[in-house]
CSV table of C-alpha atoms in Angstrom, one decimal:
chain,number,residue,atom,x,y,z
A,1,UNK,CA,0.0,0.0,0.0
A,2,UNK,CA,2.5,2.4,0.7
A,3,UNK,CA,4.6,1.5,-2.5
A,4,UNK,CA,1.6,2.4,-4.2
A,5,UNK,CA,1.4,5.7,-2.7
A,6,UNK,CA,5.1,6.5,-2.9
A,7,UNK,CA,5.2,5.8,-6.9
A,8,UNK,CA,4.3,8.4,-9.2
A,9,UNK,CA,1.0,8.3,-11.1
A,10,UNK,CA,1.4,6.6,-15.0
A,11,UNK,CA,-0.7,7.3,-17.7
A,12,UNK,CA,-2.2,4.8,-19.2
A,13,UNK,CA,-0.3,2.4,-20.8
A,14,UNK,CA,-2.1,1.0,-23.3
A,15,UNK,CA,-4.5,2.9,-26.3
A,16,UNK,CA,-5.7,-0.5,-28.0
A,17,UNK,CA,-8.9,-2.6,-26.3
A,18,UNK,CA,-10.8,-5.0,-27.5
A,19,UNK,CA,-14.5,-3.0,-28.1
A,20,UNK,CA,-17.5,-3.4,-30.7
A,21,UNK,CA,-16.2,-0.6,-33.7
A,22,UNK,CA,-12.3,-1.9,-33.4
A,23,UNK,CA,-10.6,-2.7,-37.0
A,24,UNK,CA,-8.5,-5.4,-36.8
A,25,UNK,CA,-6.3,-7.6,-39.2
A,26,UNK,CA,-6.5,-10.9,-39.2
A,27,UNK,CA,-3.1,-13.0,-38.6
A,28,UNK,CA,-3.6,-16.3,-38.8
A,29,UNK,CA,-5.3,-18.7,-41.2
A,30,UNK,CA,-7.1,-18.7,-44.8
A,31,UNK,CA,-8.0,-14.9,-44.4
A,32,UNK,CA,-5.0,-13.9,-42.8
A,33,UNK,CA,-3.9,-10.3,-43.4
A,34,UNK,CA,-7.4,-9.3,-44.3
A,35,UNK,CA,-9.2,-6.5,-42.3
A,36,UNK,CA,-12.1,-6.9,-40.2
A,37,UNK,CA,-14.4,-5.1,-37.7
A,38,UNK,CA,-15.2,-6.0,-34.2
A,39,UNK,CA,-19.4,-6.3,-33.9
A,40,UNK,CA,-19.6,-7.8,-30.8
A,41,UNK,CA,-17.9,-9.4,-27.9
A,42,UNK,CA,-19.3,-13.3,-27.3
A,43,UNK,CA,-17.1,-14.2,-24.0
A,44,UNK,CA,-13.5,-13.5,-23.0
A,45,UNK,CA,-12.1,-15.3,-25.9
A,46,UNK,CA,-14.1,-14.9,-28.6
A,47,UNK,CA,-15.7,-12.1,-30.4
A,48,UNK,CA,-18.3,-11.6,-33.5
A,49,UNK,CA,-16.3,-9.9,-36.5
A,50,UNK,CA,-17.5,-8.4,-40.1
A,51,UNK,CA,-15.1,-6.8,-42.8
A,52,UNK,CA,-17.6,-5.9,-44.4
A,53,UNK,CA,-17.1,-8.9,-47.3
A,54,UNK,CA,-17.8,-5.9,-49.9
A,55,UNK,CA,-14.3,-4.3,-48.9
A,56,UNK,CA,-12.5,-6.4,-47.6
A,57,UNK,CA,-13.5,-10.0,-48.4
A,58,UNK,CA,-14.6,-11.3,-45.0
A,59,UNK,CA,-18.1,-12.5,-44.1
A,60,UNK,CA,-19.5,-11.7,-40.6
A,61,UNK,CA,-18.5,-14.8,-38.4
A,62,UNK,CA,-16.8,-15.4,-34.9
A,63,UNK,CA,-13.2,-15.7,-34.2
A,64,UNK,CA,-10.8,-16.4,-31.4
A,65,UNK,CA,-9.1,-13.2,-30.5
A,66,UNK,CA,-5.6,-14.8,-31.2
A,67,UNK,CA,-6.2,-14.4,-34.5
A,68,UNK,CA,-6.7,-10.7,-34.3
A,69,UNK,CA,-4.3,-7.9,-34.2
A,70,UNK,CA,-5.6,-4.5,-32.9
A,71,UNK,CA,-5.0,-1.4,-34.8
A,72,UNK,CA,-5.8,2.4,-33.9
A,73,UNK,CA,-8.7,3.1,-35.6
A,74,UNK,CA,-12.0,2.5,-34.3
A,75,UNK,CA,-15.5,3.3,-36.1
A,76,UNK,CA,-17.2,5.5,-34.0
A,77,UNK,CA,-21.1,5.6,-32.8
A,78,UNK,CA,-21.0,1.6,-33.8
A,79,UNK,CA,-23.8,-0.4,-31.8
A,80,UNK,CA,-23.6,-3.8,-30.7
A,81,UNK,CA,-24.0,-6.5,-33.2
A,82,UNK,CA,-24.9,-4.2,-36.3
A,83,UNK,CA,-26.2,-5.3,-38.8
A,84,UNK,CA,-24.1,-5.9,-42.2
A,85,UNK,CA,-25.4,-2.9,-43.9
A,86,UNK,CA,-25.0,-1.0,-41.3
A,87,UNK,CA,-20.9,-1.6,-41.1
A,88,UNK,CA,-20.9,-1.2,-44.3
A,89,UNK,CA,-22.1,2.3,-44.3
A,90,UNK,CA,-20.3,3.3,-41.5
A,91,UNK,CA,-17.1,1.9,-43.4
A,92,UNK,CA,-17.5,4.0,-46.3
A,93,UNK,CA,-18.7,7.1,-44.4
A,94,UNK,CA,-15.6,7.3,-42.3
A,95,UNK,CA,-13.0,6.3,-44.8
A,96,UNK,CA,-11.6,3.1,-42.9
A,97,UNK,CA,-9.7,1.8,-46.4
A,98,UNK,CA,-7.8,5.1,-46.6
A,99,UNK,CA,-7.2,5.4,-42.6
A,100,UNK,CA,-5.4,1.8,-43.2
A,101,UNK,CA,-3.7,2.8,-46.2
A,102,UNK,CA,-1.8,5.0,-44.3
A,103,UNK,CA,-0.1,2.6,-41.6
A,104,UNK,CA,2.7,0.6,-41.6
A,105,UNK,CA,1.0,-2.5,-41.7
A,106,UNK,CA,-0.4,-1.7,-45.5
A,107,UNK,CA,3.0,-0.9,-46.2
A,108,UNK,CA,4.2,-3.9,-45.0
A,109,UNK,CA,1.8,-6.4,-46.1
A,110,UNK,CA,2.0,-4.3,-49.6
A,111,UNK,CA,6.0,-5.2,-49.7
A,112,UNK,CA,5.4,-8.6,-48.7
A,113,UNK,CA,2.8,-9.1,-51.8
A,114,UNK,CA,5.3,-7.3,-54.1
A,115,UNK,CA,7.9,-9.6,-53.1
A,116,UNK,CA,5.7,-12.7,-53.3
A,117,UNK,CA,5.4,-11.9,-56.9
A,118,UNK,CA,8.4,-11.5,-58.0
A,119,UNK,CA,10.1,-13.5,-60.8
A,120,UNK,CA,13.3,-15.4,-60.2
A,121,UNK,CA,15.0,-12.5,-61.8
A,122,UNK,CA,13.4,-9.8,-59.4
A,123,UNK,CA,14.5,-12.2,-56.7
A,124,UNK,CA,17.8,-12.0,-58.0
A,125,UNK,CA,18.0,-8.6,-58.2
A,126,UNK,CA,16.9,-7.8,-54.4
A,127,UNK,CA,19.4,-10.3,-53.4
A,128,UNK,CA,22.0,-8.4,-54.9
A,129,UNK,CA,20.6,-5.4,-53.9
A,130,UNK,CA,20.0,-6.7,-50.0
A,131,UNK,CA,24.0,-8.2,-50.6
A,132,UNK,CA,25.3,-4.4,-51.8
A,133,UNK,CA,23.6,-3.1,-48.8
A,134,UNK,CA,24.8,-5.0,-46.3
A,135,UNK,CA,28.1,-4.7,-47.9
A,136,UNK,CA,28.2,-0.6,-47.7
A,137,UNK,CA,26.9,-0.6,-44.2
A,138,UNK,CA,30.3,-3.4,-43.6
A,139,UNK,CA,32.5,-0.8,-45.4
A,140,UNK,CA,31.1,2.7,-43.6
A,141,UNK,CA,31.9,0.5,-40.1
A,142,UNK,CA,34.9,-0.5,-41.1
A,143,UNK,CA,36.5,2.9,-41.3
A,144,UNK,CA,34.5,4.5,-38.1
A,145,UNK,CA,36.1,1.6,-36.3
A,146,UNK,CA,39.7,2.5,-37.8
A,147,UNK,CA,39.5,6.4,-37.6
A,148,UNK,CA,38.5,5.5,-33.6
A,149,UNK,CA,41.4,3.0,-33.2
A,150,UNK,CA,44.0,6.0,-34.1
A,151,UNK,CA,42.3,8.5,-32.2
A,152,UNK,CA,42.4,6.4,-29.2
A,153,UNK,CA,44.7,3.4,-29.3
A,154,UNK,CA,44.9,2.6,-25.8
A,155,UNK,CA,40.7,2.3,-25.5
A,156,UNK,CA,40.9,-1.0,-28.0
A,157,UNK,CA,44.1,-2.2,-26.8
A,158,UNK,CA,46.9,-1.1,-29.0
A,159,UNK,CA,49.7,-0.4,-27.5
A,160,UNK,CA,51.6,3.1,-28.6
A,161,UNK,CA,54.6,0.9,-28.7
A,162,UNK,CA,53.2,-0.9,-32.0
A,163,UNK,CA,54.6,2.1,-33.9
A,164,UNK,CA,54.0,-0.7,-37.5
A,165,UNK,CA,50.2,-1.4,-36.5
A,166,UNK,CA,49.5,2.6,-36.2
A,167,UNK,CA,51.3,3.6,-39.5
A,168,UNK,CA,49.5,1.2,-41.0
A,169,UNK,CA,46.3,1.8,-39.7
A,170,UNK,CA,46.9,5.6,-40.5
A,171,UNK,CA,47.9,4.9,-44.2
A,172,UNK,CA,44.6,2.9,-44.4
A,173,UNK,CA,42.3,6.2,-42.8
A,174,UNK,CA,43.9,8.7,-45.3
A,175,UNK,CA,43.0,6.0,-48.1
A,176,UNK,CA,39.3,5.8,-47.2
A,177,UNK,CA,39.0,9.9,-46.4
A,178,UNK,CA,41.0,10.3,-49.7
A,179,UNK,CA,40.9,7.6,-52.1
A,180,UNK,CA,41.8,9.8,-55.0
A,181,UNK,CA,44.7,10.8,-53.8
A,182,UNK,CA,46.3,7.7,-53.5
A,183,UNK,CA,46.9,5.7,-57.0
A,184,UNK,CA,45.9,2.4,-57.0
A,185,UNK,CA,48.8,-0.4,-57.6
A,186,UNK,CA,49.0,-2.0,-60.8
A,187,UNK,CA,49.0,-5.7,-59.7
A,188,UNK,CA,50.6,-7.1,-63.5
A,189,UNK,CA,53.5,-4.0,-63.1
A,190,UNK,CA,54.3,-4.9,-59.3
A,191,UNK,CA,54.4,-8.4,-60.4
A,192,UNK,CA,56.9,-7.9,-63.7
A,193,UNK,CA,58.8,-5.9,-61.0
A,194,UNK,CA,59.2,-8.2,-58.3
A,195,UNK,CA,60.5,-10.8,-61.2
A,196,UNK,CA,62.6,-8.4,-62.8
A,197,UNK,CA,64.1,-7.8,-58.5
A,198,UNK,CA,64.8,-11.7,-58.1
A,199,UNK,CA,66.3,-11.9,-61.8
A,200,UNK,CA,68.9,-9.5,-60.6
A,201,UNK,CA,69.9,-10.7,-57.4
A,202,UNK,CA,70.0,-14.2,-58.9
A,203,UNK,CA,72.8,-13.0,-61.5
């Protein structure tokens, strides 16, 4: 009791309830990812639920509320266990398909669809893509990581004393703040070189 009054008043922490006007999506099954209206509320577990089937493809039946995932919007001044025509109307009337549109679950159920569809080529092509990404995001890490390291050797454990290590590292900074500036090696001329070197010292 006294905890109670010591700790500071919350607000409340949750915005979603299960009540007649709710739109939900549906997350499991045949009709999975389809929208759907709360009616009425059978028992603790259950409730009655219409899309309506004119926009969104789902007759008026019962459904365990696992299957449901609340979203924000609720149709307002929605009476208990209205009728089909009624939902309908009030679904048109308050714009419920363009309220959804809006939220990131469209989005991502739209993505999801897209990528569904693809042919093996489009597959291809976002592997590539996902592949290039994750790549870039490697490579942008990469040099953070070094440009920190020779700022502040001691905090990754380098020792000053590895005077190599830190020339090195600091060649490879200027490189990635200033890859212009430094030419790329021929790999065929350093090789000709290098056998050109050994010919000589073998004479």
């Amino acid at each position: 009791f006294f905890l109670f009054l010591i700790m500071p008043r919350v607000g409340n922490l949750f915005t979603r309830f299960v009540e007649v006007g709710r739109v939900c999506h549906i997350n499991y099954g045949e009709l999975r990812d389809k929208l759907c209206v709360i009616v009425e509320i059978m028992d603790q577990n259950t409730v009655l639920i219409d899309g309506p089937h004119k926009y969104t493809g789902v007759h008026r039946q019962a459904i365990n509320l696992k299957r449901l995932s609340l979203t924000d919007i609720v149709i307002k001044n929605l009476q208990r266990g209205s009728r089909t025509s009624v939902v309908t109307r009030a679904f048109k009337q308050q714009k419920i398909r363009d309220q959804i549109s809006n939220t990131t679950f469209a989005k991502k159920v739209a993505s999801q669809q897209a990528r569904a569809n693809l042919s093996d080529f489009g597959r291809y092509v976002a592997e590539k893509a996902k592949r290039r990404r994750s790549r870039n995001v490697t490579v942008e890490l990469g040099k953070l990581l070094r440009e920190k390291k020779l700022e502040n050797p001691e905090l990754f454990g380098i020792k000053s004393t590895n005077t190599s290590y830190l020339a090195n590292l600091k060649k490879r900074v200027a490189r990635s703040q200033n890859p212009k500036a430094i030419k790329p090696i021929n790999t065929k001329k350093a090789r000709k070189a290098a056998k050109q070197a050994k010919k000589g010292k073998a004479q």
